[in-house]
JSON list of C-alpha atoms in Angstrom, two decimals:
[
{"chain": "T", "resi": 1, "resn": "MET", "atom": "CA", "xyz": [-8.72, -32.82, -36.70]},
{"chain": "T", "resi": 2, "resn": "ALA", "atom": "CA", "xyz": [-9.76, -35.80, -34.59]},
{"chain": "T", "resi": 3, "resn": "LEU", "atom": "CA", "xyz": [-13.46, -36.30, -33.48]},
{"chain": "T", "resi": 4, "resn": "PRO", "atom": "CA", "xyz": [-12.68, -35.70, -29.80]},
{"chain": "T", "resi": 5, "resn": "THR", "atom": "CA", "xyz": [-11.17, -32.33, -30.66]},
{"chain": "T", "resi": 6, "resn": "LYS", "atom": "CA", "xyz": [-14.05, -31.48, -32.89]},
{"chain": "T", "resi": 7, "resn": "LEU", "atom": "CA", "xyz": [-16.42, -32.19, -29.91]},
{"chain": "T", "resi": 8, "resn": "THR", "atom": "CA", "xyz": [-14.30, -29.77, -27.78]},
{"chain": "T", "resi": 9, "resn": "VAL", "atom": "CA", "xyz": [-14.55, -27.08, -30.45]},
{"chain": "T", "resi": 10, "resn": "LEU", "atom": "CA", "xyz": [-18.31, -27.73, -30.63]},
{"chain": "T", "resi": 11, "resn": "ARG", "atom": "CA", "xyz": [-18.48, -27.02, -26.89]},
{"chain": "T", "resi": 12, "resn": "ILE", "atom": "CA", "xyz": [-16.97, -23.61, -27.37]},
{"chain": "T", "resi": 13, "resn": "LEU", "atom": "CA", "xyz": [-19.31, -22.81, -30.29]},
{"chain": "T", "resi": 14, "resn": "LEU", "atom": "CA", "xyz": [-22.37, -24.01, -28.25]},
{"chain": "T", "resi": 15, "resn": "THR", "atom": "CA", "xyz": [-21.42, -21.62, -25.54]},
{"chain": "T", "resi": 16, "resn": "PHE", "atom": "CA", "xyz": [-21.90, -18.62, -27.74]},
{"chain": "T", "resi": 17, "resn": "VAL", "atom": "CA", "xyz": [-25.20, -20.01, -29.09]},
{"chain": "T", "resi": 18, "resn": "ILE", "atom": "CA", "xyz": [-26.39, -20.53, -25.56]},
{"chain": "T", "resi": 19, "resn": "MET", "atom": "CA", "xyz": [-25.39, -17.13, -24.50]},
{"chain": "T", "resi": 20, "resn": "VAL", "atom": "CA", "xyz": [-27.42, -15.57, -27.44]},
{"chain": "T", "resi": 21, "resn": "LEU", "atom": "CA", "xyz": [-30.41, -17.64, -26.54]},
{"chain": "T", "resi": 22, "resn": "LEU", "atom": "CA", "xyz": [-30.37, -16.39, -22.91]},
{"chain": "T", "resi": 23, "resn": "PHE", "atom": "CA", "xyz": [-31.20, -12.93, -24.11]},
{"chain": "T", "resi": 24, "resn": "VAL", "atom": "CA", "xyz": [-34.03, -13.98, -26.44]},
{"chain": "T", "resi": 25, "resn": "PRO", "atom": "CA", "xyz": [-37.40, -13.74, -24.63]},
{"chain": "T", "resi": 26, "resn": "GLY", "atom": "CA", "xyz": [-39.62, -16.77, -24.35]},
{"chain": "T", "resi": 27, "resn": "ALA", "atom": "CA", "xyz": [-39.68, -20.29, -23.01]},
{"chain": "T", "resi": 28, "resn": "LEU", "atom": "CA", "xyz": [-38.61, -21.81, -26.33]},
{"chain": "T", "resi": 29, "resn": "ALA", "atom": "CA", "xyz": [-35.27, -19.93, -26.30]},
{"chain": "T", "resi": 30, "resn": "LYS", "atom": "CA", "xyz": [-34.60, -20.70, -22.61]},
{"chain": "T", "resi": 31, "resn": "GLY", "atom": "CA", "xyz": [-35.55, -24.34, -23.14]},
{"chain": "T", "resi": 32, "resn": "LEU", "atom": "CA", "xyz": [-33.21, -24.58, -26.11]},
{"chain": "T", "resi": 33, "resn": "ALA", "atom": "CA", "xyz": [-30.41, -22.98, -24.11]},
{"chain": "T", "resi": 34, "resn": "PHE", "atom": "CA", "xyz": [-31.04, -25.46, -21.40]},
{"chain": "T", "resi": 35, "resn": "ALA", "atom": "CA", "xyz": [-30.92, -28.45, -23.93]},
{"chain": "T", "resi": 36, "resn": "LEU", "atom": "CA", "xyz": [-27.77, -27.12, -25.68]},
{"chain": "T", "resi": 37, "resn": "PHE", "atom": "CA", "xyz": [-26.04, -26.67, -22.27]},
{"chain": "T", "resi": 38, "resn": "VAL", "atom": "CA", "xyz": [-26.78, -30.30, -21.42]},
{"chain": "T", "resi": 39, "resn": "LEU", "atom": "CA", "xyz": [-25.34, -31.19, -24.83]},
{"chain": "T", "resi": 40, "resn": "ALA", "atom": "CA", "xyz": [-22.24, -29.13, -24.17]},
{"chain": "T", "resi": 41, "resn": "CYS", "atom": "CA", "xyz": [-21.74, -30.85, -20.83]},
{"chain": "T", "resi": 42, "resn": "ALA", "atom": "CA", "xyz": [-22.14, -34.22, -22.53]},
{"chain": "T", "resi": 43, "resn": "THR", "atom": "CA", "xyz": [-19.39, -33.28, -25.06]},
{"chain": "T", "resi": 44, "resn": "ASP", "atom": "CA", "xyz": [-17.08, -32.55, -22.08]},
{"chain": "T", "resi": 45, "resn": "TRP", "atom": "CA", "xyz": [-17.32, -36.20, -20.99]},
{"chain": "T", "resi": 46, "resn": "TRP", "atom": "CA", "xyz": [-17.67, -37.68, -24.52]},
{"chain": "T", "resi": 47, "resn": "ASP", "atom": "CA", "xyz": [-14.54, -36.05, -26.03]},
{"chain": "T", "resi": 48, "resn": "GLY", "atom": "CA", "xyz": [-12.40, -37.32, -23.22]},
{"chain": "T", "resi": 49, "resn": "TYR", "atom": "CA", "xyz": [-13.83, -40.79, -23.35]},
{"chain": "T", "resi": 50, "resn": "LEU", "atom": "CA", "xyz": [-13.36, -41.01, -27.13]},
{"chain": "T", "resi": 51, "resn": "ALA", "atom": "CA", "xyz": [-9.84, -39.63, -27.01]},
{"chain": "T", "resi": 52, "resn": "ARG", "atom": "CA", "xyz": [-8.80, -42.29, -24.52]},
{"chain": "T", "resi": 53, "resn": "ARG", "atom": "CA", "xyz": [-10.76, -45.12, -26.06]},
{"chain": "T", "resi": 54, "resn": "TRP", "atom": "CA", "xyz": [-9.46, -44.39, -29.61]},
{"chain": "T", "resi": 55, "resn": "ASN", "atom": "CA", "xyz": [-6.03, -43.32, -28.47]},
{"chain": "T", "resi": 56, "resn": "GLN", "atom": "CA", "xyz": [-6.55, -39.91, -30.02]},
{"chain": "T", "resi": 57, "resn": "ILE", "atom": "CA", "xyz": [-5.13, -37.79, -27.29]},
{"chain": "T", "resi": 58, "resn": "THR", "atom": "CA", "xyz": [-3.51, -34.85, -29.07]},
{"chain": "T", "resi": 59, "resn": "PRO", "atom": "CA", "xyz": [-1.68, -31.82, -27.82]},
{"chain": "T", "resi": 60, "resn": "LEU", "atom": "CA", "xyz": [-4.33, -29.60, -29.38]},
{"chain": "T", "resi": 61, "resn": "GLY", "atom": "CA", "xyz": [-7.12, -31.60, -27.63]},
{"chain": "T", "resi": 62, "resn": "VAL", "atom": "CA", "xyz": [-5.24, -31.47, -24.22]},
{"chain": "T", "resi": 63, "resn": "LEU", "atom": "CA", "xyz": [-4.92, -27.71, -24.69]},
{"chain": "T", "resi": 64, "resn": "LEU", "atom": "CA", "xyz": [-8.42, -27.04, -25.87]},
{"chain": "T", "resi": 65, "resn": "ASP", "atom": "CA", "xyz": [-10.41, -29.20, -23.41]},
{"chain": "T", "resi": 66, "resn": "PRO", "atom": "CA", "xyz": [-9.87, -27.10, -20.22]},
{"chain": "T", "resi": 67, "resn": "ILE", "atom": "CA", "xyz": [-10.19, -23.92, -22.30]},
{"chain": "T", "resi": 68, "resn": "ALA", "atom": "CA", "xyz": [-13.52, -25.02, -23.64]},
{"chain": "T", "resi": 69, "resn": "ASP", "atom": "CA", "xyz": [-14.70, -25.84, -20.05]},
{"chain": "T", "resi": 70, "resn": "LYS", "atom": "CA", "xyz": [-13.66, -22.38, -18.87]},
{"chain": "T", "resi": 71, "resn": "VAL", "atom": "CA", "xyz": [-15.27, -20.61, -21.83]},
{"chain": "T", "resi": 72, "resn": "LEU", "atom": "CA", "xyz": [-18.47, -22.44, -21.17]},
{"chain": "T", "resi": 73, "resn": "VAL", "atom": "CA", "xyz": [-18.64, -21.79, -17.44]},
{"chain": "T", "resi": 74, "resn": "ILE", "atom": "CA", "xyz": [-17.35, -18.16, -17.43]},
{"chain": "T", "resi": 75, "resn": "GLY", "atom": "CA", "xyz": [-19.34, -17.19, -20.53]},
{"chain": "T", "resi": 76, "resn": "LEU", "atom": "CA", "xyz": [-22.62, -18.38, -19.12]},
{"chain": "T", "resi": 77, "resn": "LEU", "atom": "CA", "xyz": [-21.92, -17.00, -15.61]},
{"chain": "T", "resi": 78, "resn": "MET", "atom": "CA", "xyz": [-21.08, -13.60, -17.21]},
{"chain": "T", "resi": 79, "resn": "SER", "atom": "CA", "xyz": [-24.39, -13.80, -19.05]},
{"chain": "T", "resi": 80, "resn": "PHE", "atom": "CA", "xyz": [-26.16, -14.44, -15.78]},
{"chain": "T", "resi": 81, "resn": "VAL", "atom": "CA", "xyz": [-24.51, -11.38, -14.30]},
{"chain": "T", "resi": 82, "resn": "GLN", "atom": "CA", "xyz": [-25.78, -9.32, -17.20]},
{"chain": "T", "resi": 83, "resn": "LEU", "atom": "CA", "xyz": [-29.29, -10.77, -16.66]},
{"chain": "T", "resi": 84, "resn": "ARG", "atom": "CA", "xyz": [-28.87, -9.75, -12.91]},
{"chain": "T", "resi": 85, "resn": "LEU", "atom": "CA", "xyz": [-29.29, -13.40, -11.70]},
{"chain": "T", "resi": 86, "resn": "VAL", "atom": "CA", "xyz": [-25.95, -13.75, -9.95]},
{"chain": "T", "resi": 87, "resn": "PRO", "atom": "CA", "xyz": [-23.66, -11.21, -8.17]},
{"chain": "T", "resi": 88, "resn": "ALA", "atom": "CA", "xyz": [-20.70, -10.12, -10.24]},
{"chain": "T", "resi": 89, "resn": "TRP", "atom": "CA", "xyz": [-18.18, -10.50, -7.45]},
{"chain": "T", "resi": 90, "resn": "MET", "atom": "CA", "xyz": [-18.99, -14.27, -7.28]},
{"chain": "T", "resi": 91, "resn": "VAL", "atom": "CA", "xyz": [-18.23, -14.66, -10.96]},
{"chain": "T", "resi": 92, "resn": "LEU", "atom": "CA", "xyz": [-15.10, -12.62, -10.55]},
{"chain": "T", "resi": 93, "resn": "VAL", "atom": "CA", "xyz": [-13.87, -14.94, -7.74]},
{"chain": "T", "resi": 94, "resn": "ILE", "atom": "CA", "xyz": [-14.46, -17.93, -10.06]},
{"chain": "T", "resi": 95, "resn": "PHE", "atom": "CA", "xyz": [-12.83, -16.20, -13.04]},
{"chain": "T", "resi": 96, "resn": "ILE", "atom": "CA", "xyz": [-9.68, -15.13, -11.03]},
{"chain": "T", "resi": 97, "resn": "ARG", "atom": "CA", "xyz": [-9.29, -18.71, -9.69]},
{"chain": "T", "resi": 98, "resn": "GLU", "atom": "CA", "xyz": [-9.45, -20.23, -13.13]},
{"chain": "T", "resi": 99, "resn": "LEU", "atom": "CA", "xyz": [-7.01, -17.62, -14.53]},
{"chain": "T", "resi": 100, "resn": "VAL", "atom": "CA", "xyz": [-4.43, -18.01, -11.83]},
{"chain": "T", "resi": 101, "resn": "ILE", "atom": "CA", "xyz": [-4.62, -21.82, -11.82]},
{"chain": "T", "resi": 102, "resn": "THR", "atom": "CA", "xyz": [-4.29, -21.91, -15.63]},
{"chain": "T", "resi": 103, "resn": "GLY", "atom": "CA", "xyz": [-1.21, -19.58, -15.32]},
{"chain": "T", "resi": 104, "resn": "VAL", "atom": "CA", "xyz": [0.38, -21.88, -12.77]},
{"chain": "T", "resi": 105, "resn": "ARG", "atom": "CA", "xyz": [-0.29, -24.91, -14.93]},
{"chain": "T", "resi": 106, "resn": "LEU", "atom": "CA", "xyz": [1.38, -23.09, -17.87]},
{"chain": "T", "resi": 107, "resn": "TYR", "atom": "CA", "xyz": [4.33, -22.17, -15.69]},
{"chain": "T", "resi": 108, "resn": "ALA", "atom": "CA", "xyz": [4.69, -25.80, -14.51]},
{"chain": "T", "resi": 109, "resn": "ALA", "atom": "CA", "xyz": [4.32, -27.13, -18.10]},
{"chain": "T", "resi": 110, "resn": "ARG", "atom": "CA", "xyz": [7.16, -24.84, -19.07]},
{"chain": "T", "resi": 111, "resn": "ARG", "atom": "CA", "xyz": [9.28, -26.52, -16.51]},
{"chain": "T", "resi": 112, "resn": "GLN", "atom": "CA", "xyz": [8.26, -29.94, -17.74]},
{"chain": "T", "resi": 113, "resn": "ILE", "atom": "CA", "xyz": [5.97, -30.58, -14.80]},
{"chain": "T", "resi": 114, "resn": "VAL", "atom": "CA", "xyz": [2.50, -31.85, -15.40]},
{"chain": "T", "resi": 115, "resn": "ILE", "atom": "CA", "xyz": [-0.05, -30.97, -12.77]},
{"chain": "T", "resi": 116, "resn": "PRO", "atom": "CA", "xyz": [-2.95, -33.47, -12.97]},
{"chain": "T", "resi": 117, "resn": "ALA", "atom": "CA", "xyz": [-6.47, -32.55, -12.08]},
{"chain": "T", "resi": 118, "resn": "ALA", "atom": "CA", "xyz": [-7.37, -33.33, -8.47]},
{"chain": "T", "resi": 119, "resn": "THR", "atom": "CA", "xyz": [-10.55, -34.55, -6.93]},
{"chain": "T", "resi": 120, "resn": "GLU", "atom": "CA", "xyz": [-11.31, -31.03, -5.54]},
{"chain": "T", "resi": 121, "resn": "GLY", "atom": "CA", "xyz": [-11.01, -29.49, -8.96]},
{"chain": "T", "resi": 122, "resn": "LYS", "atom": "CA", "xyz": [-13.41, -32.10, -10.39]},
{"chain": "T", "resi": 123, "resn": "HIS", "atom": "CA", "xyz": [-15.92, -31.38, -7.60]},
{"chain": "T", "resi": 124, "resn": "LYS", "atom": "CA", "xyz": [-15.53, -27.67, -8.35]},
{"chain": "T", "resi": 125, "resn": "THR", "atom": "CA", "xyz": [-16.30, -28.27, -12.02]},
{"chain": "T", "resi": 126, "resn": "VAL", "atom": "CA", "xyz": [-19.36, -30.41, -11.32]},
{"chain": "T", "resi": 127, "resn": "SER", "atom": "CA", "xyz": [-20.71, -27.84, -8.93]},
{"chain": "T", "resi": 128, "resn": "GLN", "atom": "CA", "xyz": [-20.26, -25.17, -11.62]},
{"chain": "T", "resi": 129, "resn": "MET", "atom": "CA", "xyz": [-22.07, -27.23, -14.15]},
{"chain": "T", "resi": 130, "resn": "LEU", "atom": "CA", "xyz": [-24.84, -28.08, -11.71]},
{"chain": "T", "resi": 131, "resn": "THR", "atom": "CA", "xyz": [-25.27, -24.47, -10.72]},
{"chain": "T", "resi": 132, "resn": "ILE", "atom": "CA", "xyz": [-25.57, -23.40, -14.35]},
{"chain": "T", "resi": 133, "resn": "THR", "atom": "CA", "xyz": [-28.06, -26.23, -14.92]},
{"chain": "T", "resi": 134, "resn": "VAL", "atom": "CA", "xyz": [-30.15, -25.04, -11.98]},
{"chain": "T", "resi": 135, "resn": "ILE", "atom": "CA", "xyz": [-30.19, -21.45, -13.17]},
{"chain": "T", "resi": 136, "resn": "LEU", "atom": "CA", "xyz": [-31.02, -22.44, -16.74]},
{"chain": "T", "resi": 137, "resn": "GLY", "atom": "CA", "xyz": [-33.83, -24.74, -15.45]},
{"chain": "T", "resi": 138, "resn": "LEU", "atom": "CA", "xyz": [-35.17, -21.95, -13.28]},
{"chain": "T", "resi": 139, "resn": "LEU", "atom": "CA", "xyz": [-35.13, -19.52, -16.27]},
{"chain": "T", "resi": 140, "resn": "VAL", "atom": "CA", "xyz": [-37.28, -22.04, -18.24]},
{"chain": "T", "resi": 141, "resn": "VAL", "atom": "CA", "xyz": [-39.70, -22.34, -15.27]},
{"chain": "T", "resi": 142, "resn": "ARG", "atom": "CA", "xyz": [-39.89, -18.56, -14.95]},
{"chain": "T", "resi": 143, "resn": "GLU", "atom": "CA", "xyz": [-40.76, -18.32, -18.70]},
{"chain": "T", "resi": 144, "resn": "LEU", "atom": "CA", "xyz": [-43.36, -21.09, -18.45]},
{"chain": "T", "resi": 145, "resn": "VAL", "atom": "CA", "xyz": [-45.16, -19.87, -15.34]},
{"chain": "T", "resi": 146, "resn": "ALA", "atom": "CA", "xyz": [-44.69, -16.12, -16.15]},
{"chain": "T", "resi": 147, "resn": "GLU", "atom": "CA", "xyz": [-47.12, -14.03, -14.13]},
{"chain": "T", "resi": 148, "resn": "ARG", "atom": "CA", "xyz": [-48.95, -16.91, -12.43]},
{"chain": "T", "resi": 149, "resn": "ALA", "atom": "CA", "xyz": [-46.02, -17.46, -10.04]},
{"chain": "T", "resi": 150, "resn": "ALA", "atom": "CA", "xyz": [-44.34, -14.08, -9.99]},
{"chain": "T", "resi": 151, "resn": "VAL", "atom": "CA", "xyz": [-44.26, -14.08, -6.19]},
{"chain": "T", "resi": 152, "resn": "VAL", "atom": "CA", "xyz": [-42.60, -17.47, -6.18]},
{"chain": "T", "resi": 153, "resn": "TRP", "atom": "CA", "xyz": [-39.99, -16.27, -8.70]},
{"chain": "T", "resi": 154, "resn": "LEU", "atom": "CA", "xyz": [-39.32, -13.01, -6.97]},
{"chain": "T", "resi": 155, "resn": "VAL", "atom": "CA", "xyz": [-38.89, -14.58, -3.48]},
{"chain": "T", "resi": 156, "resn": "TRP", "atom": "CA", "xyz": [-37.70, -18.18, -3.69]},
{"chain": "T", "resi": 157, "resn": "MET", "atom": "CA", "xyz": [-35.94, -18.66, -6.99]},
{"chain": "T", "resi": 158, "resn": "PRO", "atom": "CA", "xyz": [-33.32, -15.93, -6.45]},
{"chain": "T", "resi": 159, "resn": "ARG", "atom": "CA", "xyz": [-32.56, -17.47, -3.12]},
{"chain": "T", "resi": 160, "resn": "LEU", "atom": "CA", "xyz": [-32.11, -20.84, -4.70]},
{"chain": "T", "resi": 161, "resn": "ILE", "atom": "CA", "xyz": [-29.74, -19.36, -7.28]},
{"chain": "T", "resi": 162, "resn": "LEU", "atom": "CA", "xyz": [-27.76, -17.55, -4.58]},
{"chain": "T", "resi": 163, "resn": "LEU", "atom": "CA", "xyz": [-27.45, -20.73, -2.54]},
{"chain": "T", "resi": 164, "resn": "ALA", "atom": "CA", "xyz": [-26.19, -22.73, -5.60]},
{"chain": "T", "resi": 165, "resn": "MET", "atom": "CA", "xyz": [-23.65, -19.88, -6.28]},
{"chain": "T", "resi": 166, "resn": "TRP", "atom": "CA", "xyz": [-22.44, -19.83, -2.70]},
{"chain": "T", "resi": 167, "resn": "VAL", "atom": "CA", "xyz": [-21.79, -23.57, -2.89]},
{"chain": "T", "resi": 168, "resn": "THR", "atom": "CA", "xyz": [-19.90, -23.14, -6.20]},
{"chain": "T", "resi": 169, "resn": "VAL", "atom": "CA", "xyz": [-17.88, -20.28, -4.99]},
{"chain": "T", "resi": 170, "resn": "ALA", "atom": "CA", "xyz": [-16.93, -22.12, -1.79]},
{"chain": "T", "resi": 171, "resn": "LEU", "atom": "CA", "xyz": [-15.83, -25.20, -3.75]},
{"chain": "T", "resi": 172, "resn": "THR", "atom": "CA", "xyz": [-13.90, -22.92, -6.11]},
{"chain": "T", "resi": 173, "resn": "VAL", "atom": "CA", "xyz": [-12.00, -21.27, -3.33]},
{"chain": "T", "resi": 174, "resn": "ILE", "atom": "CA", "xyz": [-11.38, -24.59, -1.53]},
{"chain": "T", "resi": 175, "resn": "SER", "atom": "CA", "xyz": [-10.10, -26.25, -4.66]},
{"chain": "T", "resi": 176, "resn": "GLY", "atom": "CA", "xyz": [-7.86, -23.28, -5.45]},
{"chain": "T", "resi": 177, "resn": "ALA", "atom": "CA", "xyz": [-6.37, -23.35, -1.90]},
{"chain": "T", "resi": 178, "resn": "SER", "atom": "CA", "xyz": [-5.91, -27.07, -2.09]},
{"chain": "T", "resi": 179, "resn": "PHE", "atom": "CA", "xyz": [-4.24, -26.74, -5.52]},
{"chain": "T", "resi": 180, "resn": "PHE", "atom": "CA", "xyz": [-1.76, -24.22, -4.11]},
{"chain": "T", "resi": 181, "resn": "TRP", "atom": "CA", "xyz": [-1.05, -26.22, -1.01]},
{"chain": "T", "resi": 182, "resn": "ARG", "atom": "CA", "xyz": [-0.57, -29.46, -2.98]},
{"chain": "T", "resi": 183, "resn": "ASN", "atom": "CA", "xyz": [1.81, -27.69, -5.42]},
{"chain": "T", "resi": 184, "resn": "ARG", "atom": "CA", "xyz": [3.58, -25.40, -2.97]},
{"chain": "T", "resi": 185, "resn": "MET", "atom": "CA", "xyz": [7.00, -26.92, -3.77]},
{"chain": "T", "resi": 186, "resn": "LEU", "atom": "CA", "xyz": [6.61, -25.51, -7.25]},
{"chain": "T", "resi": 187, "resn": "PHE", "atom": "CA", "xyz": [6.81, -22.01, -5.78]},
{"chain": "T", "resi": 188, "resn": "GLN", "atom": "CA", "xyz": [9.72, -22.76, -3.42]},
{"chain": "T", "resi": 189, "resn": "SER", "atom": "CA", "xyz": [12.02, -23.76, -6.23]},
{"chain": "T", "resi": 190, "resn": "ARG", "atom": "CA", "xyz": [14.87, -21.26, -6.98]},
{"chain": "T", "resi": 191, "resn": "GLU", "atom": "CA", "xyz": [15.11, -22.23, -10.68]},
{"chain": "T", "resi": 192, "resn": "PRO", "atom": "CA", "xyz": [14.83, -19.32, -13.11]},
{"chain": "T", "resi": 193, "resn": "LEU", "atom": "CA", "xyz": [11.67, -18.78, -15.04]}
]
C-alpha cells in the first residue's frame, strides 16, 4: 500500500479516536481531539499532494479519499449531535447530500463518466472542516474555563456553533444543487442503467 493511501486510512482511524476522546471528560481529552482533527485535516491535503507528486494515484486511493473525508465529517458531526451541540436535522441534511452525491458519482462512473470536484464542493468541504474546528476549539475553551465562564458558554458559544452550522448547511445545499444543475444531462439520458 502506497504512503498516500496509508495516510487516507490513517484519517479514517483518527476519526474513531477523536470520536472516543469527545466523550472523555477534561481539557486534555478535548485538546487531544482538537489536535488529532487538525492532523486528520492535514492528511487530507498531504495524501493528495504526495499521490500527485510521486505519481502514486491508485484506484484504491481514489476510492478511499472521499470516503475518508465523509467518515471524518459525518462521524464527528454525529458525535456533536450526541453531545447536544448541533441539531440532528442539520447533520441529516449534510449526510443525505453526501450520500446522494456519492450515489450519482458511482452511477456516472459505471457509465464511464468522471465527475470532477467543483469549486462549490471544495468550499463546502472547507466550511465543514472549519465548523468542526470551531466546535472542537469551543469544547476545549469550555473545559478550560469551566464554571468561571458558564454564562458565556451557555449564551454565546451555542450561538456561534449554530451560526457555523447554518453556514455549513447552506453551502452544503448550494453545492448539492449546483452539482445536480451542472450534471443534469446525466439524468436526461435514456441509456439503461
